[in-house]
């Protein structure tokens, strides 16, 4: 379920109209409805006053990368207001509702200036943003003038400073990979196959692989991901240690909270794992979505 329309009972007819247009599930309002929907939908459309929706979502807020977008539609169906996640689906949903005669009220700065944000560039191009912390600085620069988009053709190694947003082909799932020194290509490919089987997904659903920068010189890892036409992303220590892994790890000897799980969590859109850290010989894998 990508979109849910939450509606107060007295506005049910209006909610049904919006839900039918968006091909979304209609969910009756309750005191716990927003908490129930967090982590299960990408967008929440709330047909009610903004105050009710904001107060309902507030206890469950995490960050803009993992929270669902929330669009408030006024009960008279006059306005659609993205109150959370404008750059993360809220603006798109509100603009789509214009086809129902509902006026979108957009407040994100880049859109009000008629300029595409980093998130919009990624969405329209089918990309994912690797270093999410960069977007604030880059979007600020977009407000001040033109920011070039540079495509780097393979083979290249890209080292990006904090004010540079790095985009890669989007992936339904993110695979965090740890391995022992000198692990072979065949070992890693076997582990990837086994992990996908255990998670019940296809290997073709994964195009983004992440590990610690400490594994940059593992040629087996490079070759395995290259053979799968995937993107191999090396994360710095701070990015990894900002995550809270589900499973204890011995990576503390490397100064890390873990490898497979935190790497998968750092890039997963929902911030959840479909496969906790699993050991396959000399390879450790976790899968996020």
Coordinates of C-alpha atoms in Angstrom, one line a residue:
X1 CA 0.0 0.0 0.0
X2 CA 1.7 3.2 -1.2
X3 CA -1.0 5.7 -0.2
X4 CA -3.6 5.8 2.5
X5 CA -6.4 8.4 2.8
X6 CA -7.3 9.0 6.4
X7 CA -10.7 10.6 6.9
X8 CA -12.9 11.8 9.7
X9 CA -16.3 10.0 9.6
X10 CA -18.2 13.3 8.9
X11 CA -16.1 13.8 5.8
X12 CA -16.3 10.3 4.5
X13 CA -17.8 11.2 1.1
X14 CA -15.0 13.6 0.4
X15 CA -12.4 11.0 1.5
X16 CA -13.9 8.4 -0.7
X17 CA -13.6 10.7 -3.7
X18 CA -10.0 11.4 -3.0
X19 CA -9.2 7.7 -2.3
X20 CA -10.9 6.6 -5.5
X21 CA -8.9 9.2 -7.5
X22 CA -5.6 8.2 -6.0
X23 CA -6.4 4.5 -6.1
X24 CA -5.6 4.5 -2.3
X25 CA -7.1 2.7 0.7
X26 CA -9.6 4.7 2.7
X27 CA -8.8 4.5 6.4
X28 CA -11.2 5.8 9.1
X29 CA -9.6 8.2 11.6
X30 CA -8.8 7.0 15.1
X31 CA -6.5 8.2 17.8
X32 CA -3.8 5.7 16.7
X33 CA -4.3 5.6 13.0
X34 CA -1.1 7.6 12.1
X35 CA 1.0 5.4 14.3
X36 CA -0.5 2.4 12.6
X37 CA 0.3 3.7 9.1
X38 CA 3.9 4.8 9.8
X39 CA 6.3 2.4 8.1
X40 CA 3.6 0.8 6.0
X41 CA 2.8 3.6 3.5
X42 CA 4.8 6.1 1.5
X43 CA 2.1 8.9 1.5
X44 CA -0.7 9.7 3.9
X45 CA -3.5 12.0 2.7
X46 CA -5.5 13.4 5.6
X47 CA -8.9 14.8 4.9
X48 CA -9.3 16.9 8.0
X49 CA -7.8 20.0 9.6
X50 CA -4.0 20.3 9.6
X51 CA -3.9 20.5 13.4
X52 CA -5.4 17.0 13.8
X53 CA -3.0 15.5 11.3
X54 CA 0.1 17.2 12.6
X55 CA -0.6 16.3 16.2
X56 CA -1.3 12.7 15.2
X57 CA 2.0 12.4 13.3
X58 CA 4.2 14.3 15.7
X59 CA 4.9 11.4 18.2
X60 CA 6.1 9.2 15.3
X61 CA 8.4 11.5 13.5
X62 CA 11.8 10.2 12.6
X63 CA 13.4 12.0 9.7
X64 CA 12.3 13.2 6.3
X65 CA 14.0 10.2 4.6
X66 CA 12.0 7.6 6.5
X67 CA 8.7 9.4 7.4
X68 CA 5.8 9.1 5.0
X69 CA 4.8 12.3 3.2
X70 CA 1.7 13.8 4.7
X71 CA -0.7 15.9 2.6
X72 CA -3.7 17.6 4.3
X73 CA -6.7 18.0 2.2
X74 CA -9.2 20.6 3.5
X75 CA -12.6 19.1 4.2
X76 CA -14.2 21.3 1.5
X77 CA -11.7 19.8 -1.1
X78 CA -10.3 23.2 -1.9
X79 CA -6.7 22.9 -0.9
X80 CA -4.0 20.1 -0.7
X81 CA -1.2 21.1 1.7
X82 CA 1.9 19.0 2.0
X83 CA 2.8 19.4 5.7
X84 CA 5.5 16.7 5.8
X85 CA 7.8 15.3 3.1
X86 CA 7.1 17.9 0.4
X87 CA 10.3 16.8 -1.4
X88 CA 9.6 13.2 -0.7
X89 CA 6.3 12.6 -2.5
X90 CA 4.1 15.2 -0.8
X91 CA 4.4 17.9 -3.5
X92 CA 3.8 15.3 -6.3
X93 CA 0.7 14.0 -4.5
X94 CA -0.7 17.5 -4.0
X95 CA -0.1 18.5 -7.6
X96 CA -1.8 15.4 -8.8
X97 CA -4.9 16.3 -6.8
X98 CA -5.2 19.4 -8.9
X99 CA -6.9 17.2 -11.5
X100 CA -9.7 16.9 -9.0
X101 CA -10.0 20.7 -8.7
X102 CA -8.1 20.7 -5.4
X103 CA -5.5 23.5 -5.4
X104 CA -2.0 22.4 -4.3
X105 CA -0.4 24.7 -1.7
X106 CA 3.4 24.2 -2.1
X107 CA 5.8 25.7 0.5
X108 CA 9.2 24.1 -0.3
X109 CA 11.6 26.9 -1.3
X110 CA 13.0 25.3 -4.5
X111 CA 9.5 24.7 -5.9
X112 CA 8.3 28.2 -5.1
X113 CA 11.3 29.5 -7.1
X114 CA 10.5 27.2 -9.9
X115 CA 13.7 25.2 -9.5
X116 CA 14.1 21.4 -9.2
X117 CA 15.4 20.2 -5.8
X118 CA 18.0 17.5 -5.5
X119 CA 15.2 15.1 -4.5
X120 CA 13.1 16.1 -7.5
X121 CA 16.0 15.5 -9.8
X122 CA 16.5 12.1 -8.3
X123 CA 12.8 11.2 -8.5
X124 CA 12.4 12.2 -12.1
X125 CA 15.6 10.5 -13.2
X126 CA 14.9 7.3 -11.3
X127 CA 17.9 7.8 -9.0
X128 CA 18.6 7.4 -5.3
X129 CA 20.6 10.0 -3.2
X130 CA 23.5 8.3 -1.6
X131 CA 24.8 11.1 0.7
X132 CA 21.5 12.5 2.0
X133 CA 23.1 15.0 4.3
X134 CA 24.3 16.9 1.2
X135 CA 20.9 17.9 0.1
X136 CA 20.4 20.9 2.4
X137 CA 23.5 22.6 1.2
X138 CA 22.9 21.8 -2.5
X139 CA 19.2 22.8 -2.3
X140 CA 20.4 26.1 -0.8
X141 CA 22.8 26.6 -3.6
X142 CA 20.0 25.9 -6.1
X143 CA 18.0 28.7 -4.7
X144 CA 20.9 31.1 -5.4
X145 CA 21.6 30.0 -8.9
X146 CA 22.3 27.1 -11.3
X147 CA 23.8 24.0 -9.9
X148 CA 25.3 21.7 -12.7
X149 CA 24.3 18.1 -12.9
X150 CA 27.4 16.1 -14.0
X151 CA 27.1 12.5 -15.2
X152 CA 30.2 10.4 -14.7
X153 CA 30.5 7.5 -17.1
X154 CA 32.2 4.3 -15.9
X155 CA 34.8 3.3 -15.0
X156 CA 35.4 6.1 -12.5
X157 CA 35.8 6.5 -8.8
X158 CA 33.9 9.5 -7.4
X159 CA 35.0 11.2 -4.2
X160 CA 32.4 13.8 -3.2
X161 CA 32.8 16.6 -0.7
X162 CA 29.9 17.3 1.7
X163 CA 28.4 19.9 -0.6
X164 CA 28.0 17.5 -3.5
X165 CA 25.0 15.2 -3.9
X166 CA 25.7 11.8 -5.4
X167 CA 22.9 10.1 -7.2
X168 CA 22.9 6.4 -8.4
X169 CA 20.3 4.3 -10.1
X170 CA 17.5 3.7 -7.7
X171 CA 17.0 0.3 -6.1
X172 CA 14.0 -1.4 -4.5
X173 CA 16.3 -3.0 -2.0
X174 CA 19.8 -2.1 -0.5
X175 CA 22.2 -4.9 0.3
X176 CA 24.7 -4.2 3.1
X177 CA 27.8 -6.4 2.6
X178 CA 30.7 -7.3 4.9
X179 CA 33.5 -9.7 4.1
X180 CA 36.8 -11.0 5.3
X181 CA 40.1 -10.0 3.8
X182 CA 40.6 -11.6 0.5
X183 CA 37.1 -13.0 0.0
X184 CA 36.7 -14.2 -3.6
X185 CA 34.2 -13.0 -6.2
X186 CA 32.6 -16.5 -6.2
X187 CA 32.1 -16.4 -2.4
X188 CA 30.4 -13.1 -2.5
X189 CA 28.2 -14.0 -5.5
X190 CA 27.1 -17.2 -3.7
X191 CA 26.3 -15.3 -0.5
X192 CA 24.3 -12.7 -2.5
X193 CA 22.3 -15.4 -4.1
X194 CA 21.6 -17.2 -0.8
X195 CA 20.6 -13.9 0.9
X196 CA 18.1 -13.0 -1.9
X197 CA 16.7 -16.5 -1.7
X198 CA 16.3 -16.2 2.1
X199 CA 14.6 -12.8 1.8
X200 CA 12.3 -14.0 -1.0
X201 CA 13.4 -11.4 -3.5
X202 CA 15.1 -11.6 -6.9
X203 CA 18.7 -10.6 -7.4
X204 CA 17.5 -8.2 -10.1
X205 CA 15.6 -6.2 -7.5
X206 CA 18.9 -5.2 -5.9
X207 CA 21.1 -2.7 -7.7
X208 CA 22.6 -0.9 -4.7
X209 CA 25.2 -2.5 -2.5
X210 CA 26.9 -0.8 0.4
X211 CA 29.9 -1.5 2.6
X212 CA 32.5 0.3 4.7
X213 CA 35.2 2.4 3.0
X214 CA 37.6 0.1 4.8
X215 CA 36.7 -2.6 2.2
X216 CA 37.6 -0.4 -0.7
X217 CA 40.5 -2.6 -1.8
X218 CA 38.5 -5.9 -1.8
X219 CA 38.7 -6.8 -5.5
X220 CA 36.3 -9.7 -5.0
X221 CA 33.6 -7.4 -3.8
X222 CA 34.2 -5.0 -6.7
X223 CA 34.1 -7.8 -9.3
X224 CA 31.0 -9.5 -7.8
X225 CA 28.9 -6.3 -7.8
X226 CA 30.2 -5.3 -11.3
X227 CA 29.1 -8.7 -12.7
X228 CA 25.6 -8.0 -11.3
X229 CA 25.5 -4.5 -12.9
X230 CA 25.1 -3.0 -9.5
X231 CA 26.3 0.2 -7.7
X232 CA 28.9 -0.5 -5.0
X233 CA 28.9 2.4 -2.4
X234 CA 31.5 2.8 0.2
X235 CA 30.2 4.5 3.4
X236 CA 32.3 6.5 5.8
X237 CA 32.6 5.6 9.5
X238 CA 30.3 8.5 10.7
X239 CA 27.5 7.4 8.3
X240 CA 27.7 3.8 9.5
X241 CA 28.0 4.7 13.2
X242 CA 24.9 6.9 13.0
X243 CA 22.8 3.8 12.4
X244 CA 21.5 1.4 15.2
X245 CA 22.0 -2.2 14.0
X246 CA 19.6 -4.9 15.0
X247 CA 22.2 -7.5 15.6
X248 CA 25.4 -7.4 17.7
X249 CA 28.6 -7.1 15.7
X250 CA 32.3 -7.7 16.2
X251 CA 33.0 -4.7 13.9
X252 CA 33.7 -2.7 17.0
X253 CA 37.3 -3.8 16.5
X254 CA 37.2 -1.6 13.4
X255 CA 35.6 1.3 15.3
X256 CA 32.2 0.5 13.7
X257 CA 28.8 -0.3 15.0
X258 CA 28.6 -3.0 12.4
X259 CA 28.9 -3.3 8.6
X260 CA 26.1 -5.2 6.9
X261 CA 23.2 -4.0 8.9
X262 CA 24.1 -0.3 9.3
X263 CA 25.2 0.0 5.7
X264 CA 21.8 -1.4 4.5
X265 CA 20.0 0.9 7.0
X266 CA 21.9 4.0 6.0
X267 CA 20.5 3.8 2.4
X268 CA 17.2 2.0 2.9
X269 CA 14.2 4.3 2.1
X270 CA 12.0 2.9 4.8
X271 CA 14.8 2.4 7.3
X272 CA 13.9 -1.2 7.9
X273 CA 15.5 -4.6 7.2
X274 CA 13.9 -7.5 5.4
X275 CA 16.9 -9.6 6.2
X276 CA 18.9 -9.1 9.4
X277 CA 22.6 -9.7 9.4
X278 CA 23.2 -13.3 8.1
X279 CA 26.6 -15.0 7.8
X280 CA 27.5 -17.0 4.7
X281 CA 31.0 -18.3 5.2
X282 CA 33.3 -15.3 5.0
X283 CA 30.5 -12.9 3.8
X284 CA 27.9 -11.1 6.0
X285 CA 24.8 -9.7 4.4
X286 CA 21.8 -7.7 5.5
X287 CA 19.0 -6.3 3.2
X288 CA 17.0 -3.1 3.7
X289 CA 14.1 -1.7 1.8

